[in-house]
Coordinates of C-alpha atoms in Angstrom, one line a residue:
Chain A
X6 CA 160.7 97.1 95.3
X7 CA 162.7 100.1 94.3
X8 CA 161.3 102.6 91.9
X9 CA 163.7 102.0 89.1
X10 CA 163.4 98.2 89.3
X11 CA 159.6 98.4 89.0
X12 CA 159.9 100.8 86.1
X13 CA 162.4 98.8 84.3
X14 CA 161.3 95.3 84.9
X15 CA 157.7 95.4 85.9
X16 CA 156.2 95.3 82.5
X17 CA 158.6 92.9 80.8
X18 CA 158.2 90.5 83.7
X19 CA 154.5 90.6 83.6
X20 CA 154.4 90.3 79.8
X21 CA 156.8 87.4 80.0
X22 CA 154.6 85.6 82.5
X23 CA 151.7 85.9 80.0
X24 CA 153.8 84.5 77.2
X25 CA 155.1 81.6 79.2
X26 CA 151.7 80.6 80.5
X27 CA 150.1 80.9 77.1
X28 CA 152.9 78.7 75.7
X29 CA 152.4 76.2 78.5
X30 CA 148.7 76.1 77.7
X31 CA 148.9 76.0 73.9
X32 CA 152.2 74.3 72.9
X33 CA 151.0 70.9 74.0
X34 CA 147.8 71.4 72.1
X35 CA 149.7 72.2 68.9
X36 CA 152.2 69.4 69.5
X37 CA 149.3 66.9 69.9
X38 CA 147.7 68.1 66.7
X39 CA 151.0 67.8 64.8
X40 CA 151.8 64.5 66.4
X41 CA 148.5 63.0 65.4
X42 CA 149.8 63.0 61.8
X43 CA 153.0 61.3 62.8
X44 CA 153.8 57.6 62.4
X45 CA 156.2 57.6 65.3
X46 CA 156.7 59.7 68.4
X47 CA 159.5 58.4 70.6
X48 CA 162.2 61.1 70.3
X49 CA 162.0 64.7 71.2
X50 CA 159.6 65.5 68.4
X51 CA 157.2 63.3 66.5
X52 CA 158.6 61.9 63.2
X53 CA 157.6 59.9 60.1
X54 CA 155.2 62.4 58.6
X55 CA 152.6 62.6 57.1
X56 CA 150.3 59.7 57.8
X57 CA 146.5 59.7 58.3
X58 CA 146.7 56.2 59.8
X59 CA 146.0 57.5 63.4
X60 CA 143.0 59.5 62.4
X61 CA 141.6 56.7 60.3
X62 CA 142.0 54.2 63.1
X63 CA 140.5 56.6 65.7
X64 CA 137.5 57.4 63.5
X65 CA 137.0 53.7 62.8
X66 CA 137.8 53.9 59.1
X67 CA 140.4 51.1 59.5
X68 CA 139.8 47.8 61.3
X69 CA 141.2 47.7 64.8
X70 CA 140.9 45.3 67.7
X71 CA 140.6 45.1 71.5
X72 CA 140.9 48.0 73.8
X73 CA 142.3 50.0 70.9
X74 CA 138.8 49.7 69.4
X75 CA 137.7 52.8 67.5
X76 CA 134.4 54.4 66.9
X77 CA 131.6 52.4 65.5
X78 CA 129.6 53.8 62.7
X79 CA 125.8 54.2 62.6
X80 CA 124.0 54.8 59.3
X81 CA 121.5 57.5 59.9
X82 CA 120.3 58.1 56.4
X83 CA 120.0 56.0 53.3
X84 CA 119.2 57.8 50.2
X85 CA 119.4 56.4 46.6
X86 CA 122.1 53.9 47.3
X87 CA 124.2 56.3 49.3
X88 CA 124.3 55.8 53.1
X89 CA 125.2 58.7 55.4
X90 CA 127.0 57.1 58.2
X91 CA 128.3 58.9 61.3
X92 CA 130.7 57.8 64.1
X93 CA 128.4 56.4 66.8
X94 CA 130.3 57.8 69.9
X95 CA 130.4 61.2 68.3
X96 CA 126.7 61.3 67.4
X97 CA 125.7 59.8 70.7
X98 CA 127.5 62.6 72.6
X99 CA 126.1 65.2 70.3
X100 CA 122.6 64.0 71.0
X101 CA 123.1 63.7 74.8
X102 CA 124.6 67.2 74.9
X103 CA 121.7 68.6 72.8
X104 CA 119.2 67.0 75.2
X105 CA 121.1 68.6 78.2
X106 CA 121.0 72.0 76.4
X107 CA 117.3 71.7 75.8
X108 CA 116.7 71.3 79.5
X109 CA 119.1 74.1 80.3
X110 CA 117.2 76.4 78.1
X111 CA 113.9 75.6 79.8
X112 CA 115.3 76.1 83.3
X113 CA 118.1 78.6 82.7
X114 CA 116.4 81.4 80.7
X115 CA 113.5 82.0 83.1
X116 CA 115.6 82.0 86.3
X117 CA 118.2 84.3 84.6
X118 CA 115.3 86.7 83.8
X119 CA 114.0 86.6 87.4
X120 CA 117.4 87.5 88.8
X121 CA 118.1 90.2 86.2
X122 CA 114.7 91.8 86.1
X123 CA 113.1 91.6 89.6
X124 CA 114.0 92.4 93.1
X125 CA 112.7 89.9 95.6
X126 CA 113.5 88.4 99.0
X127 CA 116.3 85.8 98.8
X128 CA 117.5 87.0 95.4
X129 CA 121.1 86.7 96.3
X130 CA 120.6 83.1 97.3
X131 CA 118.7 82.3 94.1
X132 CA 121.5 84.0 92.2
X133 CA 124.2 82.1 94.0
X134 CA 122.5 78.7 93.7
X135 CA 121.8 79.2 90.0
X136 CA 125.4 80.2 89.1
X137 CA 127.4 77.9 91.4
X138 CA 127.8 74.3 90.5
X139 CA 125.9 72.3 93.1
X140 CA 128.2 69.4 93.3
X141 CA 131.0 68.0 91.1
X142 CA 130.2 65.3 88.5
X143 CA 131.7 62.5 90.6
X144 CA 129.4 63.2 93.5
X145 CA 126.4 63.7 91.4
X146 CA 127.2 60.4 89.7
X147 CA 127.3 58.6 93.0
X148 CA 124.0 60.3 94.0
X149 CA 122.4 59.2 90.7
X150 CA 123.5 55.7 91.1
X151 CA 121.9 55.6 94.5
X152 CA 118.7 57.5 93.8
X153 CA 117.9 56.2 90.3
X154 CA 119.7 52.8 90.0
X155 CA 118.0 51.8 86.8
X156 CA 117.7 55.2 85.2
X157 CA 121.2 56.6 85.9
X158 CA 123.1 54.7 83.2
X159 CA 120.6 55.4 80.5
X160 CA 120.7 58.2 78.0
X161 CA 118.0 60.0 79.9
X162 CA 119.9 59.8 83.1
X163 CA 123.0 61.2 81.4
X164 CA 121.0 64.0 79.9
X165 CA 119.4 65.0 83.2
X166 CA 122.8 64.9 85.0
X167 CA 124.5 67.0 82.3
X168 CA 121.7 69.6 82.4
X169 CA 122.1 70.1 86.2
X170 CA 125.9 70.2 86.0
X171 CA 126.0 72.7 83.1
X172 CA 123.0 74.8 84.1
X173 CA 125.2 77.5 85.8
X174 CA 126.9 78.3 82.5
X175 CA 123.6 78.8 80.8
X176 CA 122.3 81.1 83.6
X177 CA 125.4 83.2 83.5
X178 CA 125.5 83.7 79.8
X179 CA 121.8 84.6 79.6
X180 CA 121.9 86.7 82.7
X181 CA 124.7 88.9 81.5
X182 CA 122.8 89.3 78.2
X183 CA 119.6 90.3 80.1
X184 CA 121.6 92.7 82.3
X185 CA 122.7 94.6 79.2
X186 CA 119.1 95.1 78.1
X187 CA 116.6 97.8 79.2
X188 CA 114.4 95.0 80.6
X189 CA 111.9 97.2 82.5
X190 CA 111.4 99.5 79.5
X191 CA 110.9 96.6 77.1
X192 CA 108.5 94.9 79.4
X193 CA 106.5 98.0 80.2
X194 CA 106.3 99.0 76.5
X195 CA 105.0 95.6 75.5
X196 CA 102.6 95.5 78.4
X197 CA 101.2 99.0 77.6
X198 CA 100.6 98.0 74.1
X199 CA 98.4 95.3 75.4
X200 CA 100.5 92.1 75.5
X201 CA 100.0 89.8 78.5
X202 CA 103.0 89.1 80.7
X203 CA 103.7 85.6 79.4
X204 CA 103.4 86.8 75.9
X205 CA 105.8 89.7 76.6
X206 CA 108.3 87.3 78.0
X207 CA 108.1 84.8 75.2
X208 CA 107.8 87.1 72.2
X209 CA 109.6 90.3 73.3
X210 CA 112.1 89.5 76.0
X211 CA 113.4 86.1 74.9
X212 CA 113.9 87.0 71.2
X213 CA 115.8 90.1 72.2
X214 CA 118.2 88.1 74.3
X215 CA 118.9 85.8 71.4
X216 CA 122.6 86.2 71.2
X217 CA 123.1 85.5 74.9
X218 CA 120.9 82.5 74.7
X219 CA 122.6 81.0 71.7
X220 CA 126.1 81.5 73.2
X221 CA 124.9 80.0 76.5
X222 CA 123.5 77.0 74.5
X223 CA 126.8 76.6 72.6
X224 CA 128.9 76.8 75.8
X225 CA 126.6 74.3 77.6
X226 CA 126.7 72.0 74.6
X227 CA 130.5 72.0 74.5
X228 CA 130.9 71.3 78.2
X229 CA 128.2 68.6 78.2
X230 CA 129.8 66.9 75.1
X231 CA 133.1 66.8 77.0
X232 CA 131.7 65.8 80.4
X233 CA 133.8 63.0 81.8
X234 CA 133.4 62.8 85.6
X235 CA 129.7 62.2 85.8
X236 CA 129.7 59.9 82.7
X237 CA 132.6 57.8 84.1
X238 CA 130.6 57.0 87.3
X239 CA 127.2 56.3 85.9
X240 CA 127.9 54.9 82.4
X241 CA 127.2 51.2 82.3
X242 CA 127.1 49.8 78.8
X243 CA 126.4 50.5 75.2
X244 CA 127.8 53.4 73.2
X245 CA 130.3 55.4 75.1
X246 CA 130.0 59.2 75.6
X247 CA 132.8 61.0 73.8
X248 CA 134.8 61.8 77.0
X249 CA 135.0 58.1 77.9
X250 CA 136.1 57.3 74.3
X251 CA 138.9 59.9 74.8
X252 CA 139.9 58.4 78.1
X253 CA 140.1 54.9 76.7
X254 CA 142.5 56.1 74.0
X255 CA 144.6 58.2 76.4
X256 CA 144.9 55.3 78.8
X257 CA 145.3 52.4 76.3
X258 CA 146.4 53.5 72.8
X259 CA 149.7 54.4 71.4
X260 CA 150.8 58.0 71.9
X261 CA 150.1 59.1 68.3
X262 CA 146.7 57.5 68.2
X263 CA 145.7 59.1 71.5
X264 CA 146.9 62.3 70.0
X265 CA 144.6 61.8 67.0
X266 CA 141.6 61.1 69.3
X267 CA 142.4 64.3 71.4
X268 CA 143.0 66.3 68.2
X269 CA 139.6 65.3 66.9
X270 CA 138.2 66.7 70.1
X271 CA 140.2 69.9 69.6
X272 CA 138.7 70.3 66.1
X273 CA 135.2 70.2 67.6
X274 CA 136.1 72.8 70.3
X275 CA 137.8 75.1 67.7
X276 CA 134.7 74.9 65.5
X277 CA 132.5 75.7 68.4
X278 CA 134.7 78.6 69.5
X279 CA 134.6 80.1 65.9
X280 CA 130.8 79.6 66.0
X281 CA 130.7 81.5 69.3
X282 CA 132.6 84.4 67.9
X283 CA 130.3 84.5 64.9
X284 CA 127.4 84.8 67.3
X285 CA 129.2 87.8 68.6
X286 CA 128.9 86.8 72.2
X287 CA 131.0 87.6 75.2
X288 CA 131.4 83.8 75.4
X289 CA 132.7 82.7 78.7
X290 CA 132.5 86.1 80.3
X291 CA 131.1 85.9 83.7
X292 CA 129.8 89.3 84.5
X293 CA 127.6 91.6 82.5
Chain B
X10 CA 111.9 68.7 98.1
X11 CA 109.1 68.9 100.6
X12 CA 111.1 67.0 103.1
X13 CA 113.3 69.1 105.4
X14 CA 116.0 67.3 103.5
X15 CA 119.6 66.9 104.6
X16 CA 121.0 69.7 102.6
X17 CA 121.5 72.6 104.9
X18 CA 123.4 74.1 102.0
X19 CA 122.9 76.8 99.4
X20 CA 120.1 74.8 98.0
X21 CA 118.4 74.5 101.3
X22 CA 118.3 78.1 102.4
X23 CA 117.4 79.2 98.9
X24 CA 114.7 76.7 98.7
X25 CA 113.5 77.5 102.2
X26 CA 113.4 81.2 101.4
X27 CA 111.5 80.3 98.3
X28 CA 109.1 78.0 100.1
X29 CA 108.6 80.6 102.8
X30 CA 107.9 83.2 100.3
X31 CA 105.6 80.8 98.5
X32 CA 103.6 80.1 101.6
X33 CA 102.8 83.7 102.2
X34 CA 101.7 84.3 98.7
X35 CA 99.7 81.2 98.1
X36 CA 96.4 83.2 98.1
X37 CA 97.9 85.9 96.0
X38 CA 99.3 83.4 93.5
X39 CA 95.8 82.0 93.0
X40 CA 94.2 85.3 92.9
X41 CA 96.7 88.2 92.7
X42 CA 95.2 91.5 93.6
X43 CA 98.1 93.9 93.5
X44 CA 100.8 94.4 91.0
X45 CA 103.3 93.4 93.7
X46 CA 101.5 90.1 94.1
X47 CA 101.6 89.5 90.3
X48 CA 105.3 90.3 90.3
X49 CA 105.8 87.7 93.0
X50 CA 103.8 85.2 91.0
X51 CA 106.0 85.8 88.1
X52 CA 109.2 85.4 90.1
X53 CA 107.9 82.1 91.4
X54 CA 106.9 80.9 87.9
X55 CA 110.3 81.9 86.5
X56 CA 112.2 80.1 89.2
X57 CA 110.0 77.0 89.2
X58 CA 111.6 75.1 86.3
X59 CA 115.1 75.5 87.8
X60 CA 113.8 74.5 91.3
X61 CA 112.2 71.4 89.8
X62 CA 115.4 70.3 88.1
X63 CA 117.4 71.1 91.3
X64 CA 115.0 69.0 93.3
X65 CA 114.8 66.0 91.0
X66 CA 118.4 65.9 89.8
X67 CA 120.2 67.5 92.7
X68 CA 118.5 67.5 96.1
X69 CA 116.7 64.2 96.0
X70 CA 119.7 62.1 94.8
X71 CA 121.9 63.9 97.4
X72 CA 119.4 63.2 100.1
X73 CA 119.4 59.5 99.2
X74 CA 123.2 59.5 99.3
X75 CA 123.0 61.0 102.8
X76 CA 120.4 58.4 103.9
X77 CA 122.5 55.5 102.8
X78 CA 125.6 56.9 104.4
X79 CA 123.9 56.9 107.8
X80 CA 122.0 53.6 107.2
X81 CA 122.3 50.6 109.5
X82 CA 122.4 48.3 106.6
X83 CA 124.8 48.3 103.7
X84 CA 122.5 48.4 100.7
X85 CA 119.2 49.6 102.1
X86 CA 118.4 52.9 103.8
X87 CA 117.1 51.8 107.2
X88 CA 117.8 52.7 110.8
X89 CA 120.6 55.0 111.8
X90 CA 124.3 54.4 112.1
X91 CA 127.4 56.5 112.0
X92 CA 129.6 53.6 111.1
X93 CA 130.7 55.0 107.8
X94 CA 131.6 58.4 109.4
X95 CA 133.5 56.6 112.1
X96 CA 135.5 54.9 109.4
X97 CA 136.2 58.2 107.8
X98 CA 137.3 59.9 111.0
X99 CA 139.3 57.0 112.6
X100 CA 141.0 55.4 109.6
X101 CA 144.3 57.3 109.1
X102 CA 144.0 56.4 105.4
X103 CA 141.0 58.7 104.9
X104 CA 142.7 61.5 106.8
X105 CA 145.6 61.2 104.4
X106 CA 143.3 61.3 101.4
X107 CA 141.6 64.4 102.8
X108 CA 144.9 66.0 103.5
X109 CA 146.1 65.2 99.9
X110 CA 142.9 66.8 98.5
X111 CA 143.4 70.0 100.6
X112 CA 147.0 70.6 99.9
X113 CA 146.7 69.8 96.2
X114 CA 143.7 71.9 95.6
X115 CA 145.0 74.7 97.9
X116 CA 148.5 74.8 96.4
X117 CA 147.3 74.8 92.8
X118 CA 144.7 77.4 93.7
X119 CA 147.4 79.8 95.0
X120 CA 149.6 79.1 92.0
X121 CA 146.8 79.5 89.5
X122 CA 145.4 82.7 90.9
X123 CA 148.9 84.0 91.5
X124 CA 149.6 83.5 87.8
X125 CA 146.2 84.7 86.7
X126 CA 146.8 88.2 88.2
X127 CA 149.8 89.1 86.0
X128 CA 148.1 87.4 83.0
X129 CA 144.9 89.5 83.4
X130 CA 147.0 92.6 84.2
X131 CA 148.9 92.2 80.9
X132 CA 145.7 91.5 79.0
X133 CA 143.7 94.3 80.4
X134 CA 146.3 97.0 81.1
X135 CA 148.9 96.7 78.3
X136 CA 148.3 97.3 74.7
X137 CA 149.6 94.1 73.4
X138 CA 149.5 93.3 69.8
X139 CA 147.0 90.5 69.1
X140 CA 145.4 90.8 72.5
X141 CA 142.2 89.1 71.3
X142 CA 144.2 86.1 70.2
X143 CA 145.7 85.8 73.7
X144 CA 142.3 86.0 75.3
X145 CA 141.1 83.2 73.1
X146 CA 144.1 81.1 73.7
X147 CA 144.0 81.5 77.5
X148 CA 140.2 80.6 77.4
X149 CA 140.6 77.6 75.2
X150 CA 141.5 75.1 77.9
X151 CA 138.3 75.9 79.8
X152 CA 136.4 73.6 77.5
X153 CA 138.9 70.7 77.9
X154 CA 138.0 68.0 80.3
X155 CA 140.5 66.9 82.9
X156 CA 141.5 63.8 81.0
X157 CA 142.7 66.0 78.1
X158 CA 144.5 68.3 80.5
X159 CA 146.3 65.3 81.8
X160 CA 147.2 64.2 78.3
X161 CA 148.7 67.7 77.7
X162 CA 150.9 67.2 80.7
X163 CA 152.0 63.8 79.3
X164 CA 152.9 65.5 76.0
X165 CA 155.1 67.9 77.9
X166 CA 156.5 66.0 80.8
X167 CA 155.7 62.3 80.2
X168 CA 158.2 59.5 79.6
X169 CA 157.9 60.4 76.0
X170 CA 157.3 64.1 76.6
X171 CA 158.8 66.8 74.6
X172 CA 160.4 68.7 77.5
X173 CA 161.5 65.5 79.2
X174 CA 163.3 64.4 76.0
X175 CA 164.7 67.8 75.4
X176 CA 166.3 67.9 78.9
X177 CA 167.4 64.3 78.4
X178 CA 169.2 65.2 75.2
X179 CA 170.8 68.3 76.7
X180 CA 171.9 66.7 79.9
X181 CA 172.6 63.1 78.6
X182 CA 170.4 61.5 81.3
X183 CA 167.7 58.9 80.8
X184 CA 164.3 60.4 79.9
X185 CA 162.6 57.9 82.3
X186 CA 164.4 59.4 85.2
X187 CA 163.4 62.9 84.2
X188 CA 159.7 62.4 83.4
X189 CA 157.6 64.1 86.1
X190 CA 154.2 63.7 84.5
X191 CA 153.2 60.7 86.6
X192 CA 154.2 62.1 90.0
X193 CA 152.9 64.6 92.5
X194 CA 154.6 67.6 90.8
X195 CA 153.2 66.4 87.4
X196 CA 149.7 66.3 88.9
X197 CA 150.2 69.7 90.4
X198 CA 151.0 71.1 87.0
X199 CA 148.1 69.3 85.4
X200 CA 145.7 70.8 88.0
X201 CA 147.2 74.3 87.1
X202 CA 146.5 73.6 83.4
X203 CA 142.8 73.3 84.2
X204 CA 142.7 76.1 86.8
X205 CA 144.7 79.0 85.4
X206 CA 142.2 79.6 82.5
X207 CA 139.3 79.6 84.9
X208 CA 141.0 81.9 87.4
X209 CA 141.9 84.3 84.6
X210 CA 138.3 84.3 83.4
X211 CA 137.0 85.3 86.8
X212 CA 139.7 88.0 87.2
X213 CA 139.0 89.5 83.8
X214 CA 135.5 90.4 85.0
X215 CA 137.0 92.2 88.0
X216 CA 139.6 94.1 86.0
X217 CA 137.0 95.3 83.7
X218 CA 135.4 97.3 86.5
X219 CA 138.6 99.1 87.7
X220 CA 138.6 102.9 88.0
X221 CA 141.3 104.0 85.5
X222 CA 141.3 107.6 86.6
X223 CA 142.6 106.8 90.0
X224 CA 145.5 104.8 88.5
X225 CA 146.4 107.6 86.2
X226 CA 146.3 110.1 89.0
X227 CA 148.6 107.9 91.0
X228 CA 151.0 107.7 88.1
X229 CA 151.0 111.4 87.4
X230 CA 151.7 112.0 91.1
X231 CA 154.9 110.1 90.7
X232 CA 154.0 106.6 91.9
X233 CA 156.0 103.8 90.4
X234 CA 154.1 101.1 88.5
X235 CA 154.5 98.8 91.5
X236 CA 153.2 101.4 93.9
X237 CA 150.3 102.1 91.7
X238 CA 149.4 98.4 91.5
X239 CA 150.0 97.8 95.2
X240 CA 148.0 100.8 96.5
X241 CA 145.5 101.6 93.8
X242 CA 144.8 98.6 91.7
X243 CA 145.1 95.8 94.2
X244 CA 142.5 97.2 96.7
X245 CA 140.1 97.4 93.8
X246 CA 140.6 93.9 92.6
X247 CA 140.8 92.3 96.0
X248 CA 137.2 91.1 96.1
X249 CA 137.7 89.6 92.7
X250 CA 140.9 87.8 93.8
X251 CA 139.1 86.4 96.9
X252 CA 136.2 85.3 94.7
X253 CA 138.7 83.7 92.3
X254 CA 140.4 81.9 95.2
X255 CA 137.1 80.5 96.4
X256 CA 135.9 79.3 93.0
X257 CA 139.2 78.0 91.9
X258 CA 139.6 76.1 95.1
X259 CA 136.2 74.5 94.4
X260 CA 137.3 73.6 90.9
X261 CA 140.5 72.1 92.3
X262 CA 138.6 69.9 94.8
X263 CA 136.3 68.7 92.1
X264 CA 138.9 67.6 89.6
X265 CA 138.6 63.9 88.8
X266 CA 139.4 63.1 85.2
X267 CA 143.0 64.2 85.5
X268 CA 143.4 61.8 88.3
X269 CA 142.1 58.9 86.3
X270 CA 145.0 59.4 83.8
X271 CA 147.6 60.4 86.4
X272 CA 146.9 58.2 89.3
X273 CA 149.7 59.1 91.7
X274 CA 148.0 60.9 94.5
X275 CA 144.8 59.6 95.9
X276 CA 142.4 62.5 96.6
X277 CA 138.8 62.6 97.8
X278 CA 137.1 62.4 94.5
X279 CA 139.3 59.6 93.2
X280 CA 138.8 57.7 96.5
X281 CA 135.0 58.0 96.1
X282 CA 135.1 56.3 92.7
X283 CA 137.5 53.7 94.1
X284 CA 135.0 52.9 96.9
X285 CA 132.5 52.0 94.2
X286 CA 134.9 50.2 91.9
X287 CA 136.3 47.9 94.6
X288 CA 133.6 46.2 96.6
X289 CA 130.9 48.9 95.9
X290 CA 131.0 50.4 99.4
X291 CA 128.2 52.8 98.8
X292 CA 128.0 53.7 102.5
X293 CA 131.5 55.1 102.7
X294 CA 131.2 56.6 99.3
X295 CA 128.0 58.3 100.4
X296 CA 129.6 59.5 103.6
X297 CA 132.5 60.9 101.6
X298 CA 130.1 62.6 99.2
X299 CA 128.2 64.1 102.1
X300 CA 131.3 65.4 103.8
X301 CA 132.5 66.9 100.5
X302 CA 129.2 68.6 100.0
X303 CA 129.0 70.2 103.5
X304 CA 132.7 71.2 103.3
X305 CA 132.4 73.0 100.0
X306 CA 129.1 74.6 101.0
X307 CA 130.5 75.8 104.3
X308 CA 133.6 77.4 103.0
X309 CA 131.8 79.0 100.0
X310 CA 129.1 80.4 102.3
X311 CA 131.6 81.6 104.9
X312 CA 133.8 83.0 102.1
X313 CA 131.0 84.9 100.5
X314 CA 129.6 86.0 103.9
X315 CA 132.7 87.3 105.6
X316 CA 134.7 88.6 102.7
X317 CA 133.7 91.1 100.1
X318 CA 134.2 88.4 97.4
X319 CA 132.3 88.5 94.2
X320 CA 131.1 85.3 92.6
X321 CA 130.5 84.9 89.0
X322 CA 131.2 81.3 88.2

């Protein structure tokens, strides 16, 4: 490439690539959201605005039939004549994902600390195993069906599967937080003041890594709530996880209604992203 | 995990190393004498919960899958037979499925990492207004499952898609003829939708570590922007690019949800689910899972061993 070419066009071309790719990623998201309020979408752009029908149908506020079936509602709280009801698919996934996050916290925080703080033989292997997904969801699903035939389709099976699939993200988030802390100094100070090692870990180290742990938990939660591949293979009956609910709408429903279902999911992700930024984390950053 | 299980993979060596270390320190764990022993005990204790989850939810189920794939009977793990693997290697159908998986994942990996380099470069090197917003927007699709990525492609390129209809209006052709969402190119684009954000994420970590002084020196010595990138920046980000290629390729091979929505090309993961859906052929599905597992393990291990790649995801 000649000198002038690179000087003249290098930066515009690179910047243009960024704009085009960001548009490619985001324009369909915006269109979907806008389209979810449309009554009709068969021309270039959706039309017949503004209707909340799609959203009402998807959320189960309007009666629907057959494969277009919407969310059911569970009442979780009855208080003085008022009943607090929640969409069952949504709350089911929220619960499953929370269970997965809980396991992730228990397994992810300690191993992240081991890798960040200590030098030991086989450290690179432990590191690689803890941050690389072992197998994709489909294959773990097949393995679960085979190894735990009765357990795999239950909520517990889903939770355990999610926790293994999403553990790397927890380890990464927490590890990068640990790596930014003066671990050895912290540990030695606490120890010299008389705290035992377990107590140092639980009451000094872990609270100091709070923001990394919270952001790891949020990331894992988001990814587990949206987990499709594993759920698709092992899920048998009962309330569907959210991702299967989305797939049912994408495959069977009208375009605008599928748009509403997907938009509902976007809203959750956006809320989570805002939450992540509030925590002040480095979010999906991979290295400390 | 006590069995010398059939996972000579990352798990296995790591676990073996851990077991080996564990054996030598059994006494010192029970009764640690030196600070070094205590530190070992701590490392073991810290790794134990993860190892337990890995054993229960990962290694044991995969071992069972391996066992049924070499079983002499269809639904029980008894005896030894390579029938399922014979099917995989001799039936041209499976060869085609494997080929589909490789070219689709390989092609989309090259495209995604190829696009991620200029994206990251623009984000990290140029002072663009609203840079944080761009970072957020590029990262957003990471949280979207494959089915949603597929829906995004339908919105753009489907029969009803915006771009399809736009081109149809402009050229006067039928939108049905122009829709590419449900075709191999559509699938290619849908894969890229999921993979570009991940590749960008990995490369951003690499770019953050670049030595800026060297670049400025090159510039002030009269190098053009392209020469600076080619001879100063690129050598520094090469390990990151190789790491991104390995990890993005893994992502590409693992994609499944997208294929459930856009079922035009049968790849390995989709075929595994089809083996179960039609006739529940757990043996062939198990063999396919085993092959997948060894393949991804082998190329990841080789990639990390023989290149200077960095892995973060």
